[in-house]
Short mmCIF file of C-alpha atoms in Angstrom, two decimals:
data_model
loop_
_atom_site.label_atom_id
_atom_site.label_comp_id
_atom_site.label_asym_id
_atom_site.label_seq_id
_atom_site.Cartn_x
_atom_site.Cartn_y
_atom_site.Cartn_z
CA MET A 1 -43.00 -23.87 162.04
CA LEU A 2 -46.11 -21.73 161.83
CA ILE A 3 -46.92 -19.25 164.59
CA LEU A 4 -50.48 -17.94 164.50
CA CYS A 5 -50.84 -14.61 166.29
CA ASP A 6 -54.02 -12.88 167.36
CA ARG A 7 -51.94 -9.69 167.56
CA LEU A 8 -48.50 -9.09 166.12
CA TYR A 9 -46.01 -6.28 166.72
CA ASP A 10 -43.64 -6.53 163.78
CA GLY A 11 -41.10 -3.93 164.93
CA VAL A 12 -42.14 -1.43 162.28
CA SER A 13 -45.88 -0.80 162.37
CA PRO A 14 -47.15 1.81 164.87
CA SER A 15 -49.87 -0.56 166.09
CA PHE A 16 -50.56 -4.27 166.40
CA LEU A 17 -51.44 -6.25 163.29
CA GLY A 18 -54.34 -8.66 163.72
CA ASN A 19 -54.48 -12.34 162.78
CA GLN A 20 -51.00 -12.86 161.35
CA THR A 21 -49.01 -16.02 160.67
CA ILE A 22 -45.21 -16.13 161.01
CA VAL A 23 -43.47 -18.80 158.95
CA VAL A 24 -40.13 -19.93 160.41
CA ARG A 25 -37.63 -22.18 158.65
CA ASP A 26 -33.94 -22.87 159.28
CA SER A 27 -33.60 -20.28 162.07
CA GLN A 28 -34.99 -17.52 159.87
CA ILE A 29 -38.31 -15.84 159.34
CA LYS A 30 -39.42 -16.83 155.87
CA SER A 31 -42.62 -14.80 155.67
CA VAL A 32 -45.34 -13.00 157.55
CA LYS A 33 -48.87 -13.17 156.16
CA ALA A 34 -52.52 -12.86 157.07
CA THR A 35 -53.68 -16.04 158.79
CA SER A 36 -55.64 -18.26 156.41
CA ASP A 37 -58.16 -21.03 157.06
CA GLU A 38 -55.48 -23.47 155.92
CA ASP A 39 -53.09 -22.13 158.57
CA ARG A 40 -55.73 -22.58 161.26
CA LEU A 41 -56.17 -26.22 160.27
CA THR A 42 -52.44 -26.97 160.51
CA GLY A 43 -52.09 -29.42 163.38
CA ASN A 44 -48.65 -28.42 164.63
CA ALA A 45 -49.07 -24.64 164.40
CA VAL A 46 -48.28 -22.61 167.51
CA ARG A 47 -51.13 -20.34 168.55
CA VAL A 48 -50.43 -17.23 170.64
CA ALA A 49 -52.30 -14.14 171.71
CA VAL A 50 -49.40 -11.71 171.11
CA ALA A 51 -46.06 -12.03 169.36
CA SER A 52 -43.22 -9.52 169.02
CA PRO A 53 -39.61 -9.50 167.93
CA GLY A 54 -37.54 -11.25 170.54
CA MET A 55 -36.96 -9.12 173.61
CA ILE A 56 -33.28 -8.33 174.18
CA ASP A 57 -32.02 -7.71 177.72
CA ILE A 58 -28.69 -5.91 177.52
CA GLN A 59 -28.19 -5.91 181.30
CA ILE A 60 -28.86 -9.06 183.29
CA ASN A 61 -26.48 -10.17 186.05
CA GLY A 62 -28.08 -13.47 186.98
CA ALA A 63 -31.20 -15.59 187.26
CA ALA A 64 -32.41 -18.96 188.50
CA ASP A 65 -30.16 -18.90 191.59
CA THR A 66 -27.11 -18.28 189.40
CA GLN A 67 -24.97 -15.14 189.29
CA PHE A 68 -22.57 -14.60 186.38
CA ASN A 69 -19.88 -13.10 188.63
CA PHE A 70 -20.03 -16.06 190.98
CA SER A 71 -19.79 -18.67 188.23
CA PRO A 72 -18.42 -17.42 184.89
CA SER A 73 -19.01 -20.64 182.97
CA PRO A 74 -21.06 -21.84 179.96
CA GLU A 75 -23.23 -23.90 182.29
CA ALA A 76 -24.09 -20.87 184.41
CA LEU A 77 -24.86 -18.85 181.29
CA ALA A 78 -27.29 -21.52 180.07
CA THR A 79 -29.08 -21.32 183.42
CA ILE A 80 -29.24 -17.52 183.36
CA ALA A 81 -30.59 -17.55 179.79
CA TRP A 82 -33.25 -20.04 180.90
CA GLY A 83 -34.21 -17.79 183.79
CA ALA A 84 -34.50 -14.81 181.46
CA ARG A 85 -36.73 -16.80 179.09
CA GLN A 86 -39.27 -17.26 181.87
CA GLY A 87 -40.04 -13.55 181.41
CA GLY A 88 -40.05 -13.72 177.63
CA THR A 89 -36.48 -12.57 176.95
CA ALA A 90 -35.19 -14.23 173.79
CA SER A 91 -31.64 -12.80 173.80
CA ILE A 92 -29.35 -11.55 176.55
CA LEU A 93 -26.06 -9.85 177.21
CA PRO A 94 -25.03 -11.55 180.45
CA THR A 95 -23.53 -8.85 182.63
CA PHE A 96 -20.27 -9.27 184.51
CA ILE A 97 -19.84 -6.50 187.07
CA THR A 98 -16.79 -4.99 188.73
CA ALA A 99 -14.21 -7.50 189.95
CA HIS A 100 -10.52 -7.30 190.76
CA GLY A 101 -7.80 -7.39 188.14
CA GLN A 102 -8.67 -8.76 184.73
CA SER A 103 -11.34 -11.17 185.92
CA TYR A 104 -13.50 -9.87 183.07
CA LEU A 105 -11.35 -11.89 180.64
CA ASN A 106 -12.62 -15.12 182.23
CA ALA A 107 -16.17 -13.87 181.71
CA ILE A 108 -15.50 -13.11 178.05
CA ASP A 109 -14.02 -16.57 177.60
CA ALA A 110 -17.08 -18.19 179.20
CA VAL A 111 -19.43 -16.38 176.81
CA ARG A 112 -17.23 -17.27 173.85
CA LYS A 113 -17.40 -20.97 174.80
CA ALA A 114 -21.15 -20.82 175.46
CA ILE A 115 -21.88 -19.27 172.08
CA SER A 116 -19.69 -21.83 170.31
CA SER A 117 -21.62 -24.55 172.18
CA ASP A 118 -24.92 -23.13 170.88
CA VAL A 119 -26.28 -22.10 174.27
CA PRO A 120 -29.55 -20.46 173.16
CA GLY A 121 -30.12 -16.77 173.64
CA LEU A 122 -26.57 -15.44 174.03
CA ILE A 123 -25.62 -12.60 171.69
CA GLY A 124 -22.60 -11.21 173.53
CA ILE A 125 -21.47 -9.88 176.88
CA HIS A 126 -21.89 -6.73 178.94
CA LEU A 127 -18.95 -5.74 181.14
CA GLU A 128 -20.14 -3.27 183.78
CA GLY A 129 -16.89 -2.08 185.28
CA PRO A 130 -14.37 -2.17 186.80
CA PHE A 131 -13.56 1.09 185.00
CA LEU A 132 -16.11 3.19 186.87
CA SER A 133 -16.04 6.40 188.87
CA PRO A 134 -15.06 6.01 192.54
CA ALA A 135 -17.58 8.77 193.21
CA ARG A 136 -20.47 6.64 191.90
CA PRO A 137 -19.83 3.02 192.92
CA GLY A 138 -23.42 2.02 193.64
CA ILE A 139 -23.31 -1.57 194.85
CA HIS A 140 -20.00 -2.27 193.04
CA ASP A 141 -16.94 -3.13 195.13
CA PRO A 142 -15.12 0.20 195.60
CA SER A 143 -11.81 -1.57 196.17
CA ALA A 144 -11.93 -3.06 192.64
CA ILE A 145 -12.86 0.13 190.77
CA ARG A 146 -9.98 1.52 188.73
CA PRO A 147 -9.22 3.29 185.44
CA LEU A 148 -8.31 1.54 182.21
CA GLU A 149 -4.64 0.65 181.86
CA GLU A 150 -2.72 -0.06 178.68
CA GLU A 151 -2.86 -3.80 179.32
CA ASP A 152 -6.65 -3.66 179.63
CA VAL A 153 -7.04 -1.84 176.35
CA PHE A 154 -4.72 -4.25 174.57
CA ALA A 155 -6.50 -7.29 176.01
CA LEU A 156 -9.94 -5.97 175.07
CA GLU A 157 -8.79 -5.11 171.54
CA GLN A 158 -7.52 -8.68 171.16
CA GLN A 159 -10.79 -10.13 172.45
CA ALA A 160 -12.88 -7.97 170.12
CA ARG A 161 -11.10 -9.18 166.99
CA ASP A 162 -12.79 -12.57 166.83
CA PHE A 163 -15.46 -12.47 169.50
CA PRO A 164 -18.64 -14.15 168.17
CA GLY A 165 -21.00 -11.52 169.54
CA VAL A 166 -21.31 -8.02 170.93
CA ILE A 167 -19.05 -6.62 173.65
CA LEU A 168 -20.74 -3.80 175.57
CA LEU A 169 -18.53 -2.02 178.10
CA THR A 170 -19.90 0.29 180.77
CA LEU A 171 -17.36 2.73 182.14
CA ALA A 172 -16.93 6.26 183.46
CA PRO A 173 -15.41 8.09 180.48
CA GLU A 174 -14.28 11.06 182.56
CA CYS A 175 -11.93 8.73 184.46
CA GLN A 176 -10.24 7.33 181.35
CA ASN A 177 -7.50 8.35 178.96
CA ALA A 178 -9.21 9.67 175.81
CA SER A 179 -6.93 7.65 173.53
CA HIS A 180 -7.99 4.46 175.30
CA LEU A 181 -11.64 5.21 174.57
CA GLU A 182 -10.81 5.91 170.93
CA ARG A 183 -9.04 2.59 170.57
CA LEU A 184 -11.82 0.60 172.21
CA ALA A 185 -14.50 2.24 170.08
CA ALA A 186 -12.42 1.64 166.95
CA SER A 187 -12.14 -2.06 167.86
CA GLY A 188 -15.91 -2.41 167.70
CA ILE A 189 -16.59 -2.47 171.43
CA ILE A 190 -19.75 -0.52 172.30
CA LEU A 191 -19.12 2.00 175.06
CA PHE A 192 -21.83 3.09 177.51
CA ALA A 193 -21.39 5.61 180.31
CA GLY A 194 -22.42 4.37 183.73
CA HIS A 195 -21.51 4.85 187.38
CA SER A 196 -20.22 8.12 186.09
CA GLU A 197 -20.29 11.90 186.43
CA ALA A 198 -19.45 12.52 182.78
CA THR A 199 -20.29 15.83 181.14
CA GLN A 200 -21.05 16.45 177.49
CA ALA A 201 -17.37 16.78 176.59
CA ASP A 202 -16.64 13.32 178.03
CA LEU A 203 -19.24 11.53 175.88
CA THR A 204 -17.87 11.89 172.36
CA LYS A 205 -16.86 8.21 172.04
CA ILE A 206 -19.84 6.97 174.06
CA SER A 207 -22.96 5.60 172.36
CA GLY A 208 -25.23 5.07 175.34
CA ALA A 209 -25.84 5.12 179.06
CA THR A 210 -26.31 2.29 181.54
CA HIS A 211 -29.37 2.28 183.84
CA LEU A 212 -30.36 5.88 183.16
CA TRP A 213 -30.80 8.06 186.28
CA ASN A 214 -29.03 5.56 188.53
CA ALA A 215 -25.41 6.03 189.70
CA MET A 216 -25.16 9.34 187.84
CA PRO A 217 -25.95 12.98 188.71
CA ALA A 218 -29.45 14.32 188.19
CA PRO A 219 -29.83 16.87 185.37
CA ALA A 220 -28.66 20.41 186.06
CA SER A 221 -29.89 23.57 184.37
CA ARG A 222 -26.55 24.79 183.05
CA VAL A 223 -24.30 21.72 182.93
CA SER A 224 -25.08 18.98 180.43
CA GLY A 225 -24.50 15.52 181.90
CA ILE A 226 -25.50 11.99 180.98
CA VAL A 227 -29.22 12.31 181.67
CA SER A 228 -29.46 15.64 179.83
CA GLU A 229 -27.55 14.27 176.85
CA VAL A 230 -29.84 11.24 176.57
CA LEU A 231 -33.15 13.03 177.05
CA GLY A 232 -32.29 16.35 175.44
CA GLY A 233 -30.15 15.03 172.61
CA ASN A 234 -30.84 12.68 169.73
CA ARG A 235 -27.82 10.37 169.70
CA LEU A 236 -27.33 8.35 172.88
CA PHE A 237 -29.19 5.15 173.68
CA ALA A 238 -29.84 4.28 177.31
CA GLY A 239 -30.87 1.29 179.34
CA ILE A 240 -33.61 2.01 181.86
CA ILE A 241 -35.02 -0.12 184.68
CA ALA A 242 -38.80 -0.06 185.07
CA ASP A 243 -39.28 -1.87 188.37
CA GLY A 244 -40.87 1.00 190.29
CA PHE A 245 -37.80 1.35 192.53
CA HIS A 246 -34.84 2.45 190.41
CA VAL A 247 -36.58 5.33 188.63
CA GLY A 248 -39.54 7.27 189.99
CA GLU A 249 -42.82 7.48 188.10
CA GLN A 250 -42.33 11.08 186.94
CA ALA A 251 -38.72 10.59 185.85
CA LEU A 252 -39.68 7.39 184.04
CA THR A 253 -42.58 9.14 182.28
CA MET A 254 -40.39 12.10 181.31
CA SER A 255 -37.78 9.72 179.93
CA VAL A 256 -40.27 7.85 177.76
CA ARG A 257 -41.80 11.06 176.46
CA SER A 258 -38.36 12.42 175.57
CA ALA A 259 -36.53 9.40 174.14
CA ALA A 260 -38.83 6.41 173.59
CA ASP A 261 -37.01 5.63 170.34
CA ARG A 262 -33.62 5.29 172.15
CA LEU A 263 -34.48 3.81 175.54
CA CYS A 264 -33.77 0.12 176.07
CA LEU A 265 -35.81 -1.64 178.72
CA VAL A 266 -33.45 -3.69 180.92
CA THR A 267 -34.01 -5.82 183.99
CA ASP A 268 -30.63 -5.52 185.74
CA ALA A 269 -31.81 -8.79 187.28
CA MET A 270 -29.85 -10.73 189.87
CA MET A 271 -29.82 -14.41 190.77
CA THR A 272 -33.13 -14.22 192.65
CA LEU A 273 -35.04 -13.83 189.36
CA SER A 274 -36.77 -17.10 188.45
CA GLY A 275 -35.04 -18.62 191.44
CA THR A 276 -35.71 -19.72 195.01
CA SER A 277 -33.17 -17.63 196.95
CA SER A 278 -34.22 -14.57 198.93
CA GLY A 279 -30.73 -13.15 199.28
CA PHE A 280 -27.03 -13.61 198.60
CA ASP A 281 -23.64 -12.23 199.53
CA LEU A 282 -21.93 -9.79 197.18
CA ASP A 283 -18.34 -8.73 197.93
CA GLY A 284 -18.88 -9.32 201.65
CA ARG A 285 -22.24 -7.51 201.81
CA ARG A 286 -25.54 -9.26 202.37
CA ILE A 287 -28.11 -8.52 199.66
CA SER A 288 -31.69 -9.19 200.70
CA LEU A 289 -34.94 -9.41 198.75
CA ALA A 290 -37.97 -7.80 200.36
CA ASP A 291 -41.17 -6.65 198.68
CA GLY A 292 -39.63 -7.07 195.25
CA ARG A 293 -36.61 -4.90 196.06
CA LEU A 294 -32.97 -6.02 196.36
CA THR A 295 -30.86 -3.95 198.74
CA SER A 296 -27.79 -4.11 200.94
CA ALA A 297 -28.07 -3.49 204.69
CA ASP A 298 -27.64 0.26 204.19
CA GLY A 299 -30.47 0.41 201.63
CA THR A 300 -28.33 0.61 198.48
CA LEU A 301 -30.13 -0.92 195.51
CA ALA A 302 -28.34 -4.05 194.35
CA GLY A 303 -29.65 -4.86 190.91
CA ALA A 304 -33.28 -5.77 190.44
CA HIS A 305 -35.72 -8.61 190.87
CA ILE A 306 -37.94 -8.27 187.82
CA ALA A 307 -38.53 -10.11 184.55
CA MET A 308 -38.91 -8.44 181.17
CA ASP A 309 -42.62 -9.14 180.81
CA THR A 310 -43.25 -7.61 184.24
CA SER A 311 -41.04 -4.68 183.20
CA LEU A 312 -43.29 -4.11 180.19
CA GLN A 313 -46.39 -4.18 182.36
CA THR A 314 -44.85 -1.85 184.96
CA LEU A 315 -43.72 0.61 182.29
CA ILE A 316 -47.20 0.73 180.80
CA ARG A 317 -48.84 1.12 184.23
CA LEU A 318 -46.54 3.87 185.50
CA THR A 319 -46.20 5.96 182.35
CA GLY A 320 -49.39 5.29 180.40
CA VAL A 321 -47.34 4.43 177.32
CA ASP A 322 -49.01 2.09 174.81
CA ALA A 323 -47.98 -1.55 174.56
CA VAL A 324 -46.39 -1.16 171.12
CA THR A 325 -44.05 1.59 172.37
CA ALA A 326 -43.17 -0.50 175.42
CA LEU A 327 -42.36 -3.47 173.18
CA GLN A 328 -40.25 -1.23 170.94
CA MET A 329 -38.15 -0.36 173.98
CA ALA A 330 -37.56 -4.06 174.66
CA THR A 331 -36.92 -5.17 171.07
CA VAL A 332 -36.19 -2.64 168.35
CA ASN A 333 -34.20 -0.16 170.44
CA PRO A 334 -31.72 -2.62 171.96
CA ALA A 335 -31.16 -4.19 168.55
CA ARG A 336 -30.26 -0.74 167.19
CA ALA A 337 -28.14 0.13 170.22
CA LEU A 338 -26.06 -3.01 169.65
CA GLY A 339 -25.79 -2.53 165.88
CA LEU A 340 -27.85 -5.68 165.25
CA GLU A 341 -30.84 -4.09 163.54
CA GLU A 342 -30.23 -6.06 160.32
CA ARG A 343 -30.85 -9.36 162.15
CA PHE A 344 -32.95 -8.59 165.23
CA GLY A 345 -35.81 -6.31 166.21
CA ARG A 346 -38.16 -7.02 163.30
CA ILE A 347 -40.50 -9.77 162.24
CA ALA A 348 -39.92 -9.80 158.51
CA SER A 349 -38.58 -12.12 155.85
CA GLY A 350 -34.85 -12.72 156.21
CA TYR A 351 -34.58 -11.73 159.89
CA SER A 352 -33.41 -14.14 162.56
CA ALA A 353 -36.19 -16.19 164.08
CA ASN A 354 -36.05 -14.55 167.50
CA LEU A 355 -39.51 -13.92 168.92
CA SER A 356 -41.24 -13.30 172.23
CA LEU A 357 -44.66 -14.85 172.79
CA PHE A 358 -47.30 -13.60 175.25
CA ASP A 359 -50.84 -14.06 176.45
CA GLU A 360 -53.35 -11.24 176.04
CA HIS A 361 -52.04 -9.51 179.21
CA LEU A 362 -48.38 -9.55 178.06
CA ASN A 363 -47.42 -12.38 180.37
CA ALA A 364 -44.69 -14.36 178.63
CA THR A 365 -45.61 -17.82 177.39
CA GLY A 366 -42.44 -18.66 175.49
CA VAL A 367 -39.79 -17.52 173.06
CA VAL A 368 -38.33 -18.49 169.74
CA THR A 369 -34.56 -18.08 169.85
CA GLN A 370 -32.26 -19.04 167.00
CA GLY A 371 -35.25 -20.73 165.41
CA ASN A 372 -36.00 -22.95 168.43
CA LEU A 373 -39.37 -22.77 170.19
CA LEU A 374 -38.80 -22.79 173.95
CA MET A 375 -41.93 -22.56 176.06
CA ARG A 376 -42.03 -21.12 179.55
CA ASN A 377 -40.91 -23.59 182.25
CA GLU A 378 -39.33 -25.83 179.65
CA ALA A 379 -36.10 -27.34 180.97
CA THR A 380 -32.74 -25.77 180.13
#
């Protein structure tokens, strides 16, 4: 497969490269070269305005009228991945949020089965809870929030041993036993702080933050918390939602100026994305979509209703950041945050053939995932 690009972001160069051809074979990128007259005459070449490494959404709860928590199954995951692709997302970590008991084990099993069945676009799972802070529940069910127990740690260690992808776990580290965090990190599970009031001392085993600014304290002048550690430090990655609702324009701009090389653009999308529903029930609360915003009756934000390509456009519009930096936040940074930078986040020989394809305005037109070209609106 040849992909002819008017403009190419390769994941390395500080600006777009013009008139490039990507050669894909056997699920890998074989080469990237200047487009030749011979390439242009190839009848089955794919022609696009803009191509980038495949966008990776590390926090997506649902799409296409399907919510992972409501239906933890391979079939639901295929639908959610399809919904994400409509916005140009090539790879996802489907996100299973707080639920009672060890329901998260069913979610892990569903992702395991989906990956083994070659559902395109799945690279792991994101568990957001239930090990959160009761002081920062957000839209999560307060009655299901609890600290890690020994049986949870043991079960997660067992799952991590042969799981065919990444396990990202969002928790409140200040509410956990330190030895439990050490064991989970040692097992290879990636730990992010979220729905948390953690201070600097609580973050030693943590490698990132979930939806920066949301469900966590604002920065203080003398106490270093999650936001301060991300923006003032040089170690922690962080997901950030650029929908114009979750993070204000100034805070979003400050974040990009401080940590553009460690911020990961996420959608935090719910089942309304790429779907027909205008609301749903979550743990007994009605969630309604109005003017692009998902909220409960009391106004609490309940995930987001935005695709990744729209997130790129919103980020550029609100912060003035250039398109290459915005794409870095959706491609290179999440690959690094997940420890997948040797396979994802670059368009270069030997890398996985995971690409996002756009028109000249950064509206998604399709993706290449695991070497397969899947155009927008193509059936699951």
